[in-house]
Coordinates of C-alpha atoms and ligand atoms in Angstrom, one line a residue:
M17 CA -87.0 65.9 -24.4
P18 CA -89.2 68.7 -23.0
P19 CA -87.3 71.0 -20.4
V20 CA -87.9 70.1 -16.7
P21 CA -90.2 72.5 -15.2
D22 CA -88.9 74.5 -12.3
L23 CA -90.9 74.2 -9.0
D24 CA -92.6 77.6 -9.6
T25 CA -93.9 76.4 -13.1
L26 CA -95.2 73.1 -11.7
V27 CA -97.0 75.1 -8.9
W28 CA -98.6 77.2 -11.4
A29 CA -99.4 74.4 -14.0
S30 CA -101.0 72.4 -10.9
A31 CA -103.1 75.3 -9.9
A32 CA -104.2 76.1 -13.5
V33 CA -105.6 72.6 -13.9
R34 CA -107.2 72.5 -10.7
R35 CA -109.0 75.7 -11.4
F36 CA -110.2 74.5 -14.6
A37 CA -111.5 71.3 -12.8
A38 CA -113.2 73.0 -9.9
A39 CA -114.6 75.7 -12.3
T40 CA -116.0 73.2 -14.8
N41 CA -116.3 69.8 -12.7
L42 CA -115.0 68.1 -15.7
L43 CA -112.6 65.5 -16.2
V44 CA -109.1 66.0 -17.4
A45 CA -108.5 62.3 -18.7
A46 CA -109.7 61.3 -22.0
R47 CA -110.1 64.8 -23.4
R48 CA -108.2 66.3 -26.4
F49 CA -106.4 69.4 -25.9
R50 CA -104.4 72.0 -27.7
I51 CA -102.2 74.8 -26.2
V52 CA -101.7 78.1 -27.9
G53 CA -99.0 80.5 -27.5
G54 CA -97.2 81.3 -24.0
D55 CA -93.6 80.4 -22.9
P56 CA -92.5 77.2 -24.3
R57 CA -91.4 76.1 -20.8
D58 CA -94.9 76.9 -19.4
A59 CA -96.6 74.9 -22.3
A60 CA -94.2 72.1 -21.7
A61 CA -95.2 72.0 -18.0
L62 CA -98.9 72.2 -19.0
R63 CA -98.6 69.5 -21.7
H64 CA -96.7 67.0 -19.3
L65 CA -99.3 67.6 -16.5
L66 CA -102.4 67.2 -18.6
T67 CA -100.8 64.2 -20.5
A68 CA -100.0 62.5 -17.3
L69 CA -103.6 63.0 -15.9
G70 CA -104.8 61.0 -19.1
A71 CA -105.6 63.8 -21.5
H72 CA -104.0 64.0 -25.1
E73 CA -102.9 66.4 -27.2
T74 CA -104.2 66.8 -30.7
E75 CA -102.6 68.9 -33.5
P76 CA -104.6 70.5 -36.3
R77 CA -104.4 68.0 -39.4
A78 CA -105.7 68.0 -42.8
D79 CA -107.4 65.2 -44.3
R80 CA -107.5 63.7 -47.7
A81 CA -110.0 66.3 -48.9
G82 CA -108.0 69.1 -47.1
Q83 CA -110.6 69.6 -44.5
V84 CA -108.9 70.5 -41.0
D85 CA -109.6 68.1 -38.1
E86 CA -110.4 70.8 -35.4
R87 CA -112.2 68.6 -33.0
I88 CA -110.7 69.2 -29.5
D89 CA -112.2 69.5 -26.2
Q90 CA -110.2 72.2 -24.7
L91 CA -108.2 74.8 -26.2
W92 CA -105.5 76.2 -23.5
C93 CA -104.5 79.7 -24.3
L94 CA -101.3 80.9 -22.6
G95 CA -100.1 83.7 -24.8
S96 CA -101.4 87.1 -25.8
P97 CA -105.2 87.6 -26.8
E98 CA -104.0 88.4 -30.2
E99 CA -102.5 84.8 -30.6
S100 CA -105.8 83.3 -28.8
T101 CA -108.5 85.1 -30.5
P102 CA -108.1 83.5 -34.1
A103 CA -107.5 80.0 -32.3
V104 CA -110.4 80.2 -30.6
E105 CA -112.5 81.2 -33.6
R106 CA -110.8 78.3 -35.7
A107 CA -111.7 75.7 -32.9
A108 CA -115.2 77.2 -32.3
D109 CA -116.1 76.7 -36.3
R110 CA -117.0 73.0 -36.1
P111 CA -120.3 70.8 -35.9
R112 CA -122.7 71.8 -33.1
G113 CA -123.1 69.5 -30.2
S114 CA -119.9 68.8 -28.7
T115 CA -118.7 71.1 -25.9
L116 CA -115.5 73.4 -26.5
I117 CA -113.8 74.8 -23.4
V118 CA -111.4 77.7 -23.8
V119 CA -109.1 78.0 -20.9
D120 CA -107.5 81.3 -20.3
A121 CA -104.4 80.2 -18.5
G122 CA -102.3 83.3 -19.0
R123 CA -99.8 83.1 -16.3
H124 CA -99.2 86.6 -15.7
L125 CA -101.8 88.5 -17.8
P126 CA -105.2 87.3 -19.3
A127 CA -104.6 85.4 -22.4
V128 CA -108.0 85.8 -23.8
D129 CA -110.1 88.8 -24.7
E130 CA -113.7 88.3 -23.6
D131 CA -114.9 91.2 -25.4
A132 CA -113.7 89.9 -28.6
F133 CA -116.6 87.3 -28.6
G134 CA -119.6 89.5 -27.7
P135 CA -121.8 89.3 -24.6
V136 CA -121.1 86.5 -22.1
S137 CA -123.2 84.8 -19.3
P138 CA -122.6 82.5 -16.5
A139 CA -123.1 78.9 -17.0
R140 CA -122.1 78.0 -13.5
P141 CA -119.4 79.8 -11.3
G142 CA -116.4 80.3 -13.3
V143 CA -117.6 79.3 -16.6
L144 CA -119.0 81.9 -19.3
A145 CA -121.1 81.0 -22.1
V146 CA -120.4 82.7 -25.3
P147 CA -123.5 82.6 -27.5
M148 CA -122.2 84.9 -30.2
L149 CA -119.4 82.1 -30.9
S150 CA -121.5 79.2 -30.7
D151 CA -123.8 77.6 -28.1
D152 CA -121.3 75.0 -27.3
V153 CA -118.4 77.2 -26.4
F154 CA -117.4 78.2 -23.1
L155 CA -114.8 80.5 -21.4
V156 CA -113.0 79.7 -18.1
S157 CA -110.4 81.6 -16.5
T158 CA -107.8 80.0 -14.4
G159 CA -106.5 83.5 -13.1
R160 CA -109.6 85.1 -11.9
D161 CA -111.9 84.2 -9.0
P162 CA -115.4 82.7 -10.2
E163 CA -118.3 85.0 -10.6
D164 CA -121.3 84.7 -8.7
D165 CA -123.1 81.4 -8.6
P166 CA -125.9 81.5 -11.3
A167 CA -129.2 79.7 -10.5
A168 CA -129.0 76.1 -9.7
D169 CA -131.2 75.6 -12.9
A170 CA -127.8 76.7 -15.0
R171 CA -125.9 74.4 -13.0
L172 CA -128.2 71.6 -13.8
R173 CA -128.1 72.6 -17.6
W174 CA -124.5 72.5 -17.3
A175 CA -124.4 69.0 -15.9
R176 CA -127.1 67.4 -18.3
R177 CA -124.9 68.8 -21.2
S178 CA -122.0 66.6 -20.1
M179 CA -124.0 63.6 -19.4
P180 CA -124.7 62.5 -23.1
V181 CA -124.4 58.7 -22.0
A182 CA -127.0 58.5 -19.4
R183 CA -129.2 60.7 -21.7
S184 CA -129.1 58.0 -24.2
V185 CA -129.9 55.0 -22.0
A186 CA -132.5 57.1 -20.5
A187 CA -134.0 58.0 -23.8
E188 CA -134.2 54.2 -24.6
L189 CA -135.9 53.6 -21.3
R190 CA -138.5 56.4 -22.1
D191 CA -139.2 54.8 -25.6
G192 CA -139.6 51.4 -24.4
G193 CA -142.3 52.7 -21.8
L194 CA -140.7 50.3 -19.2
L195 CA -140.9 52.9 -16.3
R196 CA -144.5 53.9 -16.3
G197 CA -146.1 53.3 -13.1
T198 CA -142.8 52.6 -11.2
R199 CA -141.8 54.5 -8.0
I200 CA -138.1 55.0 -7.6
G201 CA -136.5 56.0 -4.3
V202 CA -133.0 57.9 -4.9
A203 CA -130.6 58.4 -2.1
M204 CA -127.6 59.9 -3.2
F205 CA -125.2 62.9 -2.8
L206 CA -127.9 65.6 -4.0
E207 CA -126.2 68.0 -6.4
P208 CA -126.7 68.9 -10.1
K209 CA -125.5 65.5 -11.8
T210 CA -127.8 63.6 -9.2
A211 CA -130.6 65.8 -10.3
V212 CA -130.0 65.2 -13.9
L213 CA -130.2 61.4 -13.0
I214 CA -133.4 62.1 -11.3
L215 CA -134.9 64.1 -14.0
L216 CA -134.1 61.9 -16.7
L217 CA -135.9 58.9 -14.7
R218 CA -138.8 61.1 -14.1
D219 CA -138.9 62.3 -17.9
A220 CA -138.5 58.7 -18.6
G221 CA -141.9 57.8 -17.0
A222 CA -141.0 57.1 -13.3
E223 CA -142.1 58.5 -10.3
V224 CA -139.1 59.6 -8.1
V225 CA -138.8 60.4 -4.4
V226 CA -135.5 61.7 -3.2
Y227 CA -133.8 61.5 0.0
A228 CA -130.1 62.9 0.9
H229 CA -128.3 63.2 3.8
A230 CA -127.7 66.6 5.2
D231 CA -124.1 66.8 4.7
E232 CA -124.5 65.7 1.0
T233 CA -127.6 68.0 0.3
D234 CA -127.3 71.3 -1.8
D235 CA -130.3 73.1 -0.9
A236 CA -130.5 75.1 -4.0
V237 CA -130.6 71.8 -6.2
A238 CA -133.1 70.1 -3.8
D239 CA -135.7 73.2 -4.4
A240 CA -135.0 73.0 -8.1
L241 CA -136.2 69.7 -7.9
R242 CA -139.1 70.6 -6.0
S243 CA -140.2 73.4 -8.3
A244 CA -139.9 70.6 -10.9
G245 CA -142.7 68.8 -9.2
L246 CA -140.6 66.1 -7.2
T247 CA -141.0 65.0 -3.6
V248 CA -137.4 65.6 -2.0
Y249 CA -136.8 64.6 1.6
A250 CA -133.6 66.6 2.3
S251 CA -132.3 69.6 4.1
S252 CA -128.5 70.6 4.7
T253 CA -129.5 71.7 8.0
A254 CA -131.6 68.6 9.1
T255 CA -130.1 67.0 12.4
L256 CA -129.5 63.2 12.9
P257 CA -132.9 62.2 13.9
E258 CA -134.5 64.5 11.4
Q259 CA -132.4 62.7 8.8
K260 CA -133.7 59.5 9.8
Q261 CA -137.2 60.8 9.7
L262 CA -136.7 62.1 6.1
A263 CA -135.0 58.9 5.0
L264 CA -138.1 56.8 6.6
A265 CA -140.7 59.4 4.9
M266 CA -138.9 58.4 1.5
L267 CA -139.1 54.8 2.3
D268 CA -142.8 55.1 3.1
T269 CA -143.8 56.1 -0.1
A270 CA -143.0 52.4 -1.0
P271 CA -140.5 52.9 -3.7
H272 CA -140.4 49.8 -5.8
I273 CA -136.7 50.3 -6.6
L274 CA -134.1 52.2 -4.4
L275 CA -130.9 53.7 -5.9
D276 CA -128.5 54.0 -3.1
D277 CA -124.9 55.4 -2.4
G278 CA -123.5 53.8 0.7
A279 CA -126.2 51.4 1.3
H280 CA -127.6 53.3 4.2
V281 CA -131.3 53.5 3.1
I282 CA -131.2 49.8 2.1
R283 CA -130.0 48.8 5.3
L284 CA -132.5 51.2 7.1
A285 CA -135.2 49.6 5.2
H286 CA -134.0 46.2 6.7
Q287 CA -134.0 47.4 10.1
E288 CA -137.0 49.7 10.4
R289 CA -139.5 48.8 7.5
P290 CA -139.0 45.1 6.7
D291 CA -142.4 45.1 5.9
L292 CA -141.7 47.0 2.7
L293 CA -139.2 44.5 1.3
P294 CA -141.7 42.1 -0.2
T295 CA -143.1 44.7 -2.6
M296 CA -139.8 46.1 -3.7
L297 CA -138.4 44.8 -7.0
G298 CA -134.9 45.6 -5.6
A299 CA -132.1 48.1 -5.2
A300 CA -129.0 49.2 -7.0
E301 CA -125.8 50.3 -4.9
E302 CA -123.1 52.7 -6.0
T303 CA -120.2 52.1 -4.1
T304 CA -117.7 49.6 -2.7
S305 CA -118.3 50.3 1.0
G306 CA -121.9 50.1 0.6
L307 CA -121.6 46.9 -1.0
R308 CA -119.6 45.1 1.9
P309 CA -122.4 45.2 4.4
L310 CA -125.0 44.0 1.7
R311 CA -122.8 40.9 1.1
V312 CA -122.6 40.0 4.8
L313 CA -126.1 40.5 5.3
A314 CA -126.8 38.2 1.9
A315 CA -124.1 35.6 3.4
R316 CA -126.4 35.6 6.6
G317 CA -129.6 35.0 4.6
E318 CA -131.2 38.4 5.8
L319 CA -130.8 40.4 2.5
G320 CA -134.6 40.7 1.6
I321 CA -134.2 42.1 -1.8
P322 CA -132.0 41.7 -4.8
V323 CA -129.4 44.3 -5.0
V324 CA -127.5 45.2 -8.3
A325 CA -123.7 45.8 -7.7
V326 CA -123.5 49.0 -9.9
N327 CA -120.0 49.5 -8.3
D328 CA -118.7 46.5 -9.7
A329 CA -119.5 47.3 -13.2
R330 CA -116.5 47.7 -15.3
T331 CA -117.8 50.9 -16.6
K332 CA -118.2 52.2 -13.1
T333 CA -115.1 50.9 -11.1
F334 CA -112.4 51.3 -13.7
F335 CA -113.3 55.0 -14.2
D336 CA -115.3 56.4 -11.4
N337 CA -113.1 54.7 -8.6
R338 CA -109.9 55.3 -10.8
Y339 CA -109.9 58.3 -12.8
G340 CA -112.8 60.3 -11.2
T341 CA -111.9 59.7 -7.5
G342 CA -108.4 60.2 -8.1
Q343 CA -108.7 63.5 -9.8
S344 CA -111.3 64.8 -7.5
T345 CA -110.0 63.7 -3.9
V346 CA -106.6 64.9 -4.9
F347 CA -107.5 68.3 -6.5
A348 CA -109.7 69.0 -3.3
V349 CA -106.9 68.3 -1.0
L350 CA -104.6 70.6 -2.8
D351 CA -107.1 73.1 -2.9
L352 CA -107.7 73.1 0.8
V353 CA -103.8 73.0 1.4
D354 CA -103.6 76.1 -0.8
G355 CA -105.7 77.8 1.8
L356 CA -103.5 77.2 4.7
A357 CA -100.5 79.3 5.7
S358 CA -97.6 77.7 4.2
A359 CA -95.7 77.5 7.4
T360 CA -98.2 75.3 9.0
H361 CA -98.0 72.3 6.7
R362 CA -95.1 70.5 4.8
V363 CA -97.0 70.0 1.4
R364 CA -94.7 71.0 -1.5
P365 CA -94.6 70.0 -4.9
G366 CA -92.1 67.2 -5.4
G367 CA -92.7 66.3 -1.8
A368 CA -93.3 62.9 -0.4
A369 CA -96.8 61.4 -0.6
V370 CA -97.9 58.2 1.0
V371 CA -101.4 56.5 -0.2
A372 CA -102.9 53.9 1.8
G373 CA -104.8 51.1 -0.3
F374 CA -104.0 50.3 -3.8
G375 CA -107.4 49.2 -5.1
H376 CA -109.1 51.1 -7.8
V377 CA -109.2 54.5 -5.8
G378 CA -105.6 54.2 -4.6
E379 CA -104.5 53.4 -8.0
G380 CA -106.2 56.9 -9.2
V381 CA -104.8 58.9 -6.3
A382 CA -101.6 57.6 -6.7
L383 CA -101.6 58.4 -10.6
V384 CA -102.8 61.9 -9.9
L385 CA -100.2 62.7 -7.0
A386 CA -97.4 61.3 -9.2
A387 CA -98.5 63.5 -12.2
L388 CA -98.6 66.7 -10.0
G389 CA -94.9 65.8 -9.3
F390 CA -95.1 64.0 -5.8
R391 CA -92.9 60.9 -4.9
V392 CA -95.3 58.3 -4.0
T393 CA -95.2 55.4 -1.7
V394 CA -98.1 53.0 -1.6
A395 CA -98.9 50.9 1.8
E396 CA -101.2 48.0 0.9
T397 CA -102.2 45.1 3.2
D398 CA -102.8 42.8 0.2
P399 CA -99.5 41.5 -1.2
V400 CA -100.7 41.0 -4.6
R401 CA -101.8 44.7 -5.1
A402 CA -98.6 45.9 -3.2
L403 CA -96.6 44.0 -6.1
Q404 CA -99.0 45.9 -8.6
A405 CA -98.2 49.1 -6.9
R406 CA -94.4 48.0 -7.2
F407 CA -94.8 47.3 -10.9
A408 CA -96.7 50.5 -11.4
G409 CA -93.3 52.4 -10.3
Y410 CA -94.2 53.3 -6.6
A411 CA -92.2 52.7 -3.5
V412 CA -94.1 50.1 -1.2
A413 CA -93.8 50.4 2.5
P414 CA -96.0 49.2 5.6
L415 CA -98.0 52.6 6.6
V416 CA -96.7 53.3 9.9
E417 CA -93.3 53.5 8.4
A418 CA -93.9 55.1 5.3
V419 CA -95.7 58.2 6.9
G420 CA -92.6 58.9 9.0
D421 CA -91.3 61.4 6.3
A422 CA -94.4 61.8 4.4
D423 CA -95.9 65.5 3.7
L424 CA -99.1 64.2 2.5
V425 CA -100.9 61.1 3.3
M426 CA -104.4 59.9 1.9
S427 CA -106.5 56.7 2.8
A428 CA -107.9 55.0 -0.1
T429 CA -109.1 51.7 1.7
G430 CA -112.6 52.6 2.7
V431 CA -111.6 50.6 5.9
P432 CA -112.1 52.0 9.6
D433 CA -109.0 52.8 11.5
T434 CA -106.7 52.5 8.5
I435 CA -104.8 55.6 10.0
D436 CA -104.9 54.3 13.6
L437 CA -103.4 55.8 16.6
D438 CA -99.9 54.5 15.8
V439 CA -100.0 55.8 12.3
L440 CA -101.3 59.2 13.6
R441 CA -98.4 59.3 16.2
A442 CA -95.8 58.4 13.6
C443 CA -96.8 61.2 11.2
A444 CA -94.5 64.2 10.9
S445 CA -95.8 67.7 12.3
G446 CA -97.6 69.4 9.5
A447 CA -98.0 66.5 7.4
V448 CA -101.6 66.5 5.9
L449 CA -103.8 63.7 5.9
A450 CA -107.1 63.1 4.2
V451 CA -109.6 60.6 3.4
A452 CA -110.4 59.4 -0.4
G453 CA -112.1 56.2 0.6
G454 CA -114.8 57.7 2.8
V455 CA -116.0 55.4 5.6
D456 CA -116.5 56.7 9.3
Q457 CA -113.3 56.7 11.4
E458 CA -110.9 55.8 8.2
I459 CA -108.7 58.3 10.1
A460 CA -109.3 57.1 13.8
I461 CA -110.4 60.5 15.0
D462 CA -112.3 59.2 17.9
D463 CA -109.4 57.0 19.3
A464 CA -107.2 60.0 19.0
L465 CA -109.3 62.5 20.9
A466 CA -109.9 59.5 23.6
A467 CA -106.1 59.1 24.0
G468 CA -106.1 63.0 24.7
A469 CA -105.1 64.6 21.5
Q470 CA -106.2 68.4 21.1
R471 CA -107.5 69.7 18.1
Q472 CA -106.3 73.0 16.8
P473 CA -107.8 74.7 13.8
V474 CA -105.3 75.8 11.3
G475 CA -107.5 76.9 8.5
P476 CA -110.8 76.1 6.6
K477 CA -111.6 72.6 7.1
A478 CA -108.2 71.9 8.6
E479 CA -107.2 70.9 12.2
R480 CA -103.9 70.0 13.9
F481 CA -104.0 67.1 16.1
V482 CA -101.6 67.7 19.0
F483 CA -100.9 64.5 21.3
A484 CA -99.6 65.3 25.0
G485 CA -96.0 66.2 25.0
A486 CA -95.7 66.7 21.4
D487 CA -94.4 70.0 19.7
G488 CA -97.0 69.9 16.7
G489 CA -98.9 67.2 15.0
P490 CA -100.3 66.2 11.5
I491 CA -103.2 68.0 10.1
V492 CA -106.4 66.3 9.5
L493 CA -108.4 67.7 6.6
D494 CA -112.1 68.1 7.1
D495 CA -112.7 65.8 10.0
G496 CA -111.7 62.8 8.1
G497 CA -114.5 63.1 5.7
C498 CA -114.6 61.7 2.3
I499 CA -112.7 64.8 1.0
N500 CA -114.0 64.9 -2.7
I501 CA -117.6 65.0 -1.3
T502 CA -117.4 67.1 2.1
A503 CA -115.0 69.6 0.6
A504 CA -115.5 69.7 -3.3
E505 CA -118.4 68.7 -5.9
G506 CA -117.9 65.1 -5.7
N507 CA -116.6 63.4 -8.9
P508 CA -116.3 64.9 -12.4
V509 CA -119.5 65.0 -14.7
E510 CA -118.4 62.6 -17.3
I511 CA -117.8 60.1 -14.7
M512 CA -121.0 60.2 -12.9
D513 CA -122.3 60.1 -16.7
L514 CA -121.0 56.7 -16.8
S515 CA -122.0 55.5 -13.2
F516 CA -125.7 56.9 -13.7
A517 CA -125.8 55.3 -17.2
V518 CA -125.0 51.7 -15.3
Q519 CA -127.7 52.8 -12.6
L520 CA -130.2 53.2 -15.3
G521 CA -129.1 49.9 -16.8
A522 CA -129.7 48.4 -13.0
V523 CA -133.2 49.8 -13.2
R524 CA -133.8 48.2 -16.4
M525 CA -132.4 44.8 -15.2
L526 CA -134.6 45.2 -12.1
L527 CA -137.8 46.0 -14.3
E528 CA -137.1 43.3 -16.7
R529 CA -135.8 40.5 -14.5
G530 CA -136.3 41.7 -10.9
D531 CA -138.7 38.9 -10.0
E532 CA -136.2 36.1 -11.0
L533 CA -133.2 37.7 -9.5
E534 CA -131.9 36.0 -6.2
R535 CA -132.1 38.0 -2.8
A536 CA -128.3 38.8 -3.1
V537 CA -125.7 41.3 -4.4
V538 CA -126.2 40.4 -7.9
P539 CA -123.8 41.3 -10.6
I540 CA -124.6 43.8 -13.5
D541 CA -125.6 42.2 -16.7
P542 CA -122.5 42.5 -18.9
A543 CA -124.6 44.0 -21.7
V544 CA -125.1 46.9 -19.5
D545 CA -121.4 47.6 -19.4
D546 CA -121.1 47.0 -23.2
A547 CA -123.8 49.3 -24.0
T548 CA -122.5 52.1 -21.6
A549 CA -119.0 51.9 -23.0
R550 CA -120.2 52.2 -26.6
A551 CA -122.3 55.0 -25.7
A552 CA -119.4 56.8 -24.1
L553 CA -116.9 56.0 -26.9
A554 CA -119.4 57.5 -29.3
A555 CA -119.7 60.7 -27.1
F556 CA -116.0 61.0 -27.0
G557 CA -115.6 60.8 -30.8
S558 CA -114.2 57.2 -30.7
R559 CA -115.3 53.7 -31.9
P560 CA -114.3 50.3 -30.6
G561 CA -112.8 47.6 -33.0
P562 CA -115.7 45.5 -34.7
P563 CA -117.0 42.5 -32.6
G564 CA -115.0 39.1 -33.4
L565 CA -116.7 37.1 -36.2
L566 CA -119.0 34.6 -34.5
A567 CA -119.4 31.2 -36.1
E568 CA -122.8 30.4 -37.1
H569 CA -123.5 27.2 -35.1
P570 CA -122.4 27.3 -31.4
A571 CA -120.8 24.0 -31.3
D572 CA -118.3 25.6 -33.9
R573 CA -117.3 28.4 -31.6
E574 CA -115.4 26.1 -29.1
P575 CA -111.8 26.3 -29.6
D576 CA -110.1 23.0 -30.8
V577 CA -108.7 21.3 -27.8
R578 CA -106.4 19.0 -29.6
T579 CA -102.9 19.4 -29.5
R580 CA -101.2 19.7 -33.0
R581 CA -97.6 20.1 -31.3
F582 CA -97.0 16.3 -32.3
G583 CA -98.7 16.5 -36.0
D584 CA -102.2 16.3 -36.9
P585 CA -104.4 14.4 -34.8
A586 CA -105.6 11.2 -36.2
Ligands
NAD18 N1 -114.6 59.3 -2.6 C1 -115.2 58.6 -3.7 O1 -116.0 59.5 -4.4 C2 -115.2 57.4 -3.8 C3 -115.5 56.8 -5.1 C4 -115.6 55.4 -5.3 C5 -115.3 54.5 -4.2 N2 -114.9 55.1 -2.8 C6 -114.8 54.5 -1.7 O2 -113.2 54.0 -1.8 C7 -112.9 53.0 -1.1 C8 -112.0 52.0 -1.8 O3 -112.6 51.7 -2.9 P1 -111.8 50.5 -3.9 O4 -112.8 50.5 -5.2 O5 -110.5 51.2 -4.0 O6 -112.0 49.4 -2.9 P2 -111.0 48.2 -3.1 O7 -111.5 47.3 -2.1 O8 -110.5 47.8 -4.6 O9 -109.6 48.6 -2.4 C9 -109.3 48.9 -1.3 C10 -107.8 48.4 -0.9 O10 -107.4 48.7 0.3 C11 -106.5 47.8 0.8 N3 -106.7 47.7 2.3 C12 -107.6 47.7 3.3 N4 -107.2 47.8 4.4 C13 -105.9 48.5 4.5 C14 -105.3 49.0 5.4 N5 -105.3 49.1 6.5 N6 -103.8 49.5 5.0 C15 -103.5 49.4 3.6 N7 -104.4 48.9 2.6 C16 -105.5 48.4 3.1 C17 -107.1 46.4 0.4 O11 -106.3 45.5 0.4 C18 -107.5 47.0 -1.0 O12 -106.5 46.6 -1.9 C19 -114.3 52.4 -0.8 O13 -114.7 52.6 0.7 C20 -115.2 53.0 -1.7 O14 -116.6 52.9 -1.4 C21 -114.9 56.6 -2.9

């Protein structure tokens, strides 16, 4: 049995893994790692955490020809530079093309001597490229603050390198020439990963026009796209009326296809530019909360275009909503909590966390919180999902009861008023509340203010809500915004790689069959899921099993429905 880590070690391991994720914007799950050196208790705590988050450890092993299999994605160095240097050199000596991240996670002293590998240059804040070693090897230090932000171009290159699946789907679109003459409007969180999608579409032959909400715009990325010749309607300082003008200006270019995240621009087109709908092939929508209103519009017969439900693709929901959002929202919350004075809040390792909603997002949030040592209680209104939470090993209770002794409360429902006035009042003083779902008023802030609550800033992006007559009150992070987006960099790159590969698959569907599709929310073609998963498995260095053998004649593929329980049928 590995030694049980003490709280200090758990705190160190949690901070190290979060530093790694913030520096790289990479996912922990699905990666192969190895740990070198360090105190065995530290190594055990780190191993336990990485494994609980879905990564797996590989040991060097020789194949039949005596070749050592060194293919790992991350090398975590905990010991002395003398131990780390040969391990880094061994791991770096491998075929080109797959990224190796060397993580200096020395707990007390640096574990990696950067100078041992020649000159380094920043690839993104906190990530150093080591060209003398290889083009594919990067250094990350969990004990040092990130260096200055390199130009947006470097951040785009970093994202592109980690998006092999979208790259391969875009190359097929380019080779097929399908996109020529097509104008695509992209309305998404404007940061390096989306910029890669936009450039892939452009390079595959489309004309791309871009809109982004002010709070979802990285101005440097918008400028990088403009320098690359794209039309971008976005500014991080745009007021609400200006944002509407920008979105309408994008719509007025009459895109044939819209790629949306939250369905705000699809709905705006229906509200303000209905005359454009007949010339559109359709749209693709990225999120659960965006699909909900579109389904209502479709049921009323008011949806004017087919909308491909990218969100519902298995390669989106099972990975983005679960692993990506779980990691990115919980890490963003704990990073903000680290910036608060410890006396102001109750969040401690091994403390109590409540997750509202056990859909795909809630499942991921609960998984990451449990991996980090929290005792998790799930509050779910759907009894079947509540039962699933119970089988997954969590306590289950109604939200208003569960929050009474919670230190951390996260809403993962995407439903307004999930954390309503009663729940807010039932929270312990110093409990930290945050939103992973992301609709407006998921935490009923307007109701709290109308009921006389006072908001007191307690740190960056953190406010205490104090009701009349109360001594203290819960702390709401970032005004109840979707925390991985408003306070961090969105989802990890590999996750967006999958989602964007599905978006590209949806574009292909609309180009090939848009005319035949119903004006409804239409499911993604299962072939898109299949192709996306195969490309991702290949990028991760794995292969699926061979497809089952198919009988030659369709009639022979039917199962024999006769029972043989009573002997062979006559
Ligand atoms: N932050 C992100 O990056 C990100 C990524 C993907 C999805 N999302 C958003 O997260 C939200 C959830 O997505 P999902 O795929 O898990 O959806 P889902 O519909 O699968 O799950 C939501 C769950 O919440 C439950 N629920 C609803 N109201 C509740 C309440 N008041 N109390 C407790 N439980 C309640 C539902 O029964 C359901 O099981 C959506 O709004 C989605 O758009 C955010």
